Amino acid sequence: MDGKAVMLGLLARSLARGDTSAPLAVRLCRACVEILEADGGALTLSSTTPERLTVSTSNGNSARFEDLQEVLGEGPGQIAYTEGRTVIEVVE
Protein backbone atom coordinates (compact mmCIF):
# COMPACT_ATOMS: atom_id res chain seq x y z
CA MET A 1 0.00 0.00 0.00
CA ASP A 2 1.33 3.45 -0.82
CA GLY A 3 1.46 6.41 1.56
CA LYS A 4 -1.64 8.08 0.10
CA ALA A 5 -3.75 4.98 0.62
CA VAL A 6 -2.53 4.64 4.20
CA MET A 7 -3.35 8.29 4.94
CA LEU A 8 -6.81 7.96 3.37
CA GLY A 9 -7.44 4.90 5.52
CA LEU A 10 -6.38 6.76 8.67
CA LEU A 11 -8.58 9.69 7.69
CA ALA A 12 -11.58 7.46 7.01
CA ARG A 13 -11.22 5.68 10.37
CA SER A 14 -10.83 8.94 12.25
CA LEU A 15 -13.87 10.47 10.56
CA ALA A 16 -15.94 7.34 11.27
CA ARG A 17 -15.08 7.53 14.99
CA GLY A 18 -15.81 11.25 15.21
CA ASP A 19 -18.98 13.14 16.07
CA THR A 20 -21.08 12.69 12.93
CA SER A 21 -23.35 15.58 13.94
CA ALA A 22 -20.44 18.06 13.65
CA PRO A 23 -19.92 19.91 10.35
CA LEU A 24 -17.57 18.19 7.91
CA ALA A 25 -14.92 20.92 8.16
CA VAL A 26 -14.78 20.49 11.95
CA ARG A 27 -14.53 16.71 11.61
CA LEU A 28 -11.75 16.97 9.00
CA CYS A 29 -9.78 19.40 11.15
CA ARG A 30 -10.09 17.17 14.23
CA ALA A 31 -9.13 14.10 12.19
CA CYS A 32 -5.98 15.76 10.86
CA VAL A 33 -4.97 16.87 14.35
CA GLU A 34 -5.50 13.31 15.60
CA ILE A 35 -3.58 11.67 12.73
CA LEU A 36 -0.65 14.07 13.05
CA GLU A 37 -0.74 13.79 16.85
CA ALA A 38 -0.69 17.58 16.99
CA ASP A 39 -1.78 19.88 19.80
CA GLY A 40 -3.97 21.84 17.41
CA GLY A 41 -4.61 22.71 13.82
CA ALA A 42 -6.63 24.69 11.35
CA LEU A 43 -8.31 23.88 8.08
CA THR A 44 -7.79 26.78 5.70
CA LEU A 45 -8.76 27.00 2.06
CA SER A 46 -7.12 29.09 -0.64
CA SER A 47 -7.74 29.23 -4.34
CA THR A 48 -5.79 31.29 -6.84
CA THR A 49 -5.29 34.39 -4.68
CA PRO A 50 -3.47 34.95 -1.38
CA GLU A 51 -6.79 35.50 0.40
CA ARG A 52 -7.61 32.52 2.58
CA LEU A 53 -10.68 31.26 4.37
CA THR A 54 -10.23 29.41 7.64
CA VAL A 55 -13.18 27.03 7.89
CA SER A 56 -12.27 25.31 11.15
CA THR A 57 -9.78 25.36 14.01
CA SER A 58 -9.29 22.70 16.63
CA ASN A 59 -8.94 25.01 19.63
CA GLY A 60 -8.56 28.61 20.78
CA ASN A 61 -4.81 28.71 20.26
CA SER A 62 -5.17 27.58 16.67
CA ALA A 63 -7.86 30.20 16.06
CA ARG A 64 -5.66 32.96 17.48
CA PHE A 65 -2.72 31.77 15.37
CA GLU A 66 -4.86 31.89 12.23
CA ASP A 67 -6.07 35.40 13.14
CA LEU A 68 -2.48 36.57 13.55
CA GLN A 69 -1.52 35.18 10.15
CA GLU A 70 -4.42 37.04 8.59
CA VAL A 71 -3.49 40.35 10.24
CA LEU A 72 0.27 40.07 9.70
CA GLY A 73 0.08 38.56 6.23
CA GLU A 74 2.74 36.02 7.06
CA GLY A 75 3.08 32.62 8.67
CA PRO A 76 2.89 28.97 7.64
CA GLY A 77 -0.40 29.43 5.80
CA GLN A 78 1.07 32.14 3.61
CA ILE A 79 4.20 30.05 3.01
CA ALA A 80 2.11 27.02 2.04
CA TYR A 81 0.23 29.13 -0.49
CA THR A 82 3.20 30.92 -2.05
CA GLU A 83 5.46 27.86 -2.17
CA GLY A 84 2.73 25.33 -2.99
CA ARG A 85 3.67 22.92 -0.24
CA THR A 86 2.54 21.65 3.16
CA VAL A 87 3.97 23.55 6.11
CA ILE A 88 3.99 22.23 9.65
CA GLU A 89 4.97 24.68 12.39
CA VAL A 90 6.23 23.67 15.79
CA VAL A 91 5.47 26.36 18.37
CA GLU A 92 7.04 25.99 21.78
PDB file of C-alpha atoms in Angstrom:
ATOM      1  CA  MET A   1       0.000   0.000   0.000  1.00  0.00           C
ATOM      2  CA  ASP A   2       1.327   3.451  -0.825  1.00  0.00           C
ATOM      3  CA  GLY A   3       1.459   6.413   1.557  1.00  0.00           C
ATOM      4  CA  LYS A   4      -1.644   8.077   0.101  1.00  0.00           C
ATOM      5  CA  ALA A   5      -3.754   4.980   0.623  1.00  0.00           C
ATOM      6  CA  VAL A   6      -2.528   4.638   4.198  1.00  0.00           C
ATOM      7  CA  MET A   7      -3.352   8.287   4.936  1.00  0.00           C
ATOM      8  CA  LEU A   8      -6.808   7.964   3.367  1.00  0.00           C
ATOM      9  CA  GLY A   9      -7.440   4.896   5.524  1.00  0.00           C
ATOM     10  CA  LEU A  10      -6.384   6.762   8.670  1.00  0.00           C
ATOM     11  CA  LEU A  11      -8.577   9.692   7.694  1.00  0.00           C
ATOM     12  CA  ALA A  12     -11.582   7.461   7.014  1.00  0.00           C
ATOM     13  CA  ARG A  13     -11.215   5.681  10.368  1.00  0.00           C
ATOM     14  CA  SER A  14     -10.832   8.942  12.254  1.00  0.00           C
ATOM     15  CA  LEU A  15     -13.872  10.470  10.560  1.00  0.00           C
ATOM     16  CA  ALA A  16     -15.939   7.345  11.267  1.00  0.00           C
ATOM     17  CA  ARG A  17     -15.079   7.530  14.993  1.00  0.00           C
ATOM     18  CA  GLY A  18     -15.813  11.252  15.209  1.00  0.00           C
ATOM     19  CA  ASP A  19     -18.983  13.139  16.067  1.00  0.00           C
ATOM     20  CA  THR A  20     -21.085  12.688  12.930  1.00  0.00           C
ATOM     21  CA  SER A  21     -23.345  15.577  13.937  1.00  0.00           C
ATOM     22  CA  ALA A  22     -20.441  18.060  13.653  1.00  0.00           C
ATOM     23  CA  PRO A  23     -19.918  19.912  10.353  1.00  0.00           C
ATOM     24  CA  LEU A  24     -17.575  18.186   7.908  1.00  0.00           C
ATOM     25  CA  ALA A  25     -14.917  20.924   8.163  1.00  0.00           C
ATOM     26  CA  VAL A  26     -14.782  20.492  11.951  1.00  0.00           C
ATOM     27  CA  ARG A  27     -14.531  16.709  11.614  1.00  0.00           C
ATOM     28  CA  LEU A  28     -11.751  16.973   9.004  1.00  0.00           C
ATOM     29  CA  CYS A  29      -9.778  19.403  11.154  1.00  0.00           C
ATOM     30  CA  ARG A  30     -10.087  17.172  14.229  1.00  0.00           C
ATOM     31  CA  ALA A  31      -9.128  14.098  12.191  1.00  0.00           C
ATOM     32  CA  CYS A  32      -5.979  15.761  10.861  1.00  0.00           C
ATOM     33  CA  VAL A  33      -4.965  16.874  14.354  1.00  0.00           C
ATOM     34  CA  GLU A  34      -5.503  13.313  15.596  1.00  0.00           C
ATOM     35  CA  ILE A  35      -3.583  11.675  12.729  1.00  0.00           C
ATOM     36  CA  LEU A  36      -0.652  14.070  13.047  1.00  0.00           C
ATOM     37  CA  GLU A  37      -0.735  13.789  16.849  1.00  0.00           C
ATOM     38  CA  ALA A  38      -0.687  17.585  16.992  1.00  0.00           C
ATOM     39  CA  ASP A  39      -1.783  19.878  19.797  1.00  0.00           C
ATOM     40  CA  GLY A  40      -3.972  21.836  17.409  1.00  0.00           C
ATOM     41  CA  GLY A  41      -4.613  22.709  13.822  1.00  0.00           C
ATOM     42  CA  ALA A  42      -6.627  24.695  11.349  1.00  0.00           C
ATOM     43  CA  LEU A  43      -8.313  23.878   8.078  1.00  0.00           C
ATOM     44  CA  THR A  44      -7.789  26.780   5.703  1.00  0.00           C
ATOM     45  CA  LEU A  45      -8.760  27.002   2.056  1.00  0.00           C
ATOM     46  CA  SER A  46      -7.116  29.092  -0.644  1.00  0.00           C
ATOM     47  CA  SER A  47      -7.741  29.233  -4.335  1.00  0.00           C
ATOM     48  CA  THR A  48      -5.788  31.289  -6.844  1.00  0.00           C
ATOM     49  CA  THR A  49      -5.293  34.388  -4.678  1.00  0.00           C
ATOM     50  CA  PRO A  50      -3.470  34.949  -1.384  1.00  0.00           C
ATOM     51  CA  GLU A  51      -6.788  35.500   0.397  1.00  0.00           C
ATOM     52  CA  ARG A  52      -7.606  32.522   2.579  1.00  0.00           C
ATOM     53  CA  LEU A  53     -10.677  31.264   4.373  1.00  0.00           C
ATOM     54  CA  THR A  54     -10.226  29.409   7.645  1.00  0.00           C
ATOM     55  CA  VAL A  55     -13.176  27.033   7.891  1.00  0.00           C
ATOM     56  CA  SER A  56     -12.265  25.305  11.154  1.00  0.00           C
ATOM     57  CA  THR A  57      -9.778  25.357  14.007  1.00  0.00           C
ATOM     58  CA  SER A  58      -9.291  22.699  16.635  1.00  0.00           C
ATOM     59  CA  ASN A  59      -8.936  25.015  19.629  1.00  0.00           C
ATOM     60  CA  GLY A  60      -8.558  28.607  20.778  1.00  0.00           C
ATOM     61  CA  ASN A  61      -4.807  28.711  20.259  1.00  0.00           C
ATOM     62  CA  SER A  62      -5.175  27.577  16.666  1.00  0.00           C
ATOM     63  CA  ALA A  63      -7.864  30.204  16.059  1.00  0.00           C
ATOM     64  CA  ARG A  64      -5.656  32.962  17.480  1.00  0.00           C
ATOM     65  CA  PHE A  65      -2.720  31.774  15.372  1.00  0.00           C
ATOM     66  CA  GLU A  66      -4.863  31.894  12.225  1.00  0.00           C
ATOM     67  CA  ASP A  67      -6.075  35.398  13.138  1.00  0.00           C
ATOM     68  CA  LEU A  68      -2.476  36.570  13.554  1.00  0.00           C
ATOM     69  CA  GLN A  69      -1.517  35.179  10.154  1.00  0.00           C
ATOM     70  CA  GLU A  70      -4.423  37.042   8.593  1.00  0.00           C
ATOM     71  CA  VAL A  71      -3.495  40.350  10.236  1.00  0.00           C
ATOM     72  CA  LEU A  72       0.270  40.070   9.697  1.00  0.00           C
ATOM     73  CA  GLY A  73       0.079  38.557   6.225  1.00  0.00           C
ATOM     74  CA  GLU A  74       2.742  36.018   7.064  1.00  0.00           C
ATOM     75  CA  GLY A  75       3.082  32.615   8.674  1.00  0.00           C
ATOM     76  CA  PRO A  76       2.886  28.966   7.645  1.00  0.00           C
ATOM     77  CA  GLY A  77      -0.404  29.431   5.800  1.00  0.00           C
ATOM     78  CA  GLN A  78       1.070  32.136   3.606  1.00  0.00           C
ATOM     79  CA  ILE A  79       4.205  30.048   3.009  1.00  0.00           C
ATOM     80  CA  ALA A  80       2.111  27.016   2.043  1.00  0.00           C
ATOM     81  CA  TYR A  81       0.233  29.132  -0.486  1.00  0.00           C
ATOM     82  CA  THR A  82       3.196  30.916  -2.048  1.00  0.00           C
ATOM     83  CA  GLU A  83       5.458  27.860  -2.171  1.00  0.00           C
ATOM     84  CA  GLY A  84       2.726  25.334  -2.987  1.00  0.00           C
ATOM     85  CA  ARG A  85       3.670  22.916  -0.235  1.00  0.00           C
ATOM     86  CA  THR A  86       2.536  21.652   3.158  1.00  0.00           C
ATOM     87  CA  VAL A  87       3.967  23.547   6.107  1.00  0.00           C
ATOM     88  CA  ILE A  88       3.992  22.225   9.653  1.00  0.00           C
ATOM     89  CA  GLU A  89       4.971  24.679  12.385  1.00  0.00           C
ATOM     90  CA  VAL A  90       6.227  23.673  15.792  1.00  0.00           C
ATOM     91  CA  VAL A  91       5.465  26.359  18.371  1.00  0.00           C
ATOM     92  CA  GLU A  92       7.038  25.985  21.783  1.00  0.00           C
TER      93      GLU A  92
END
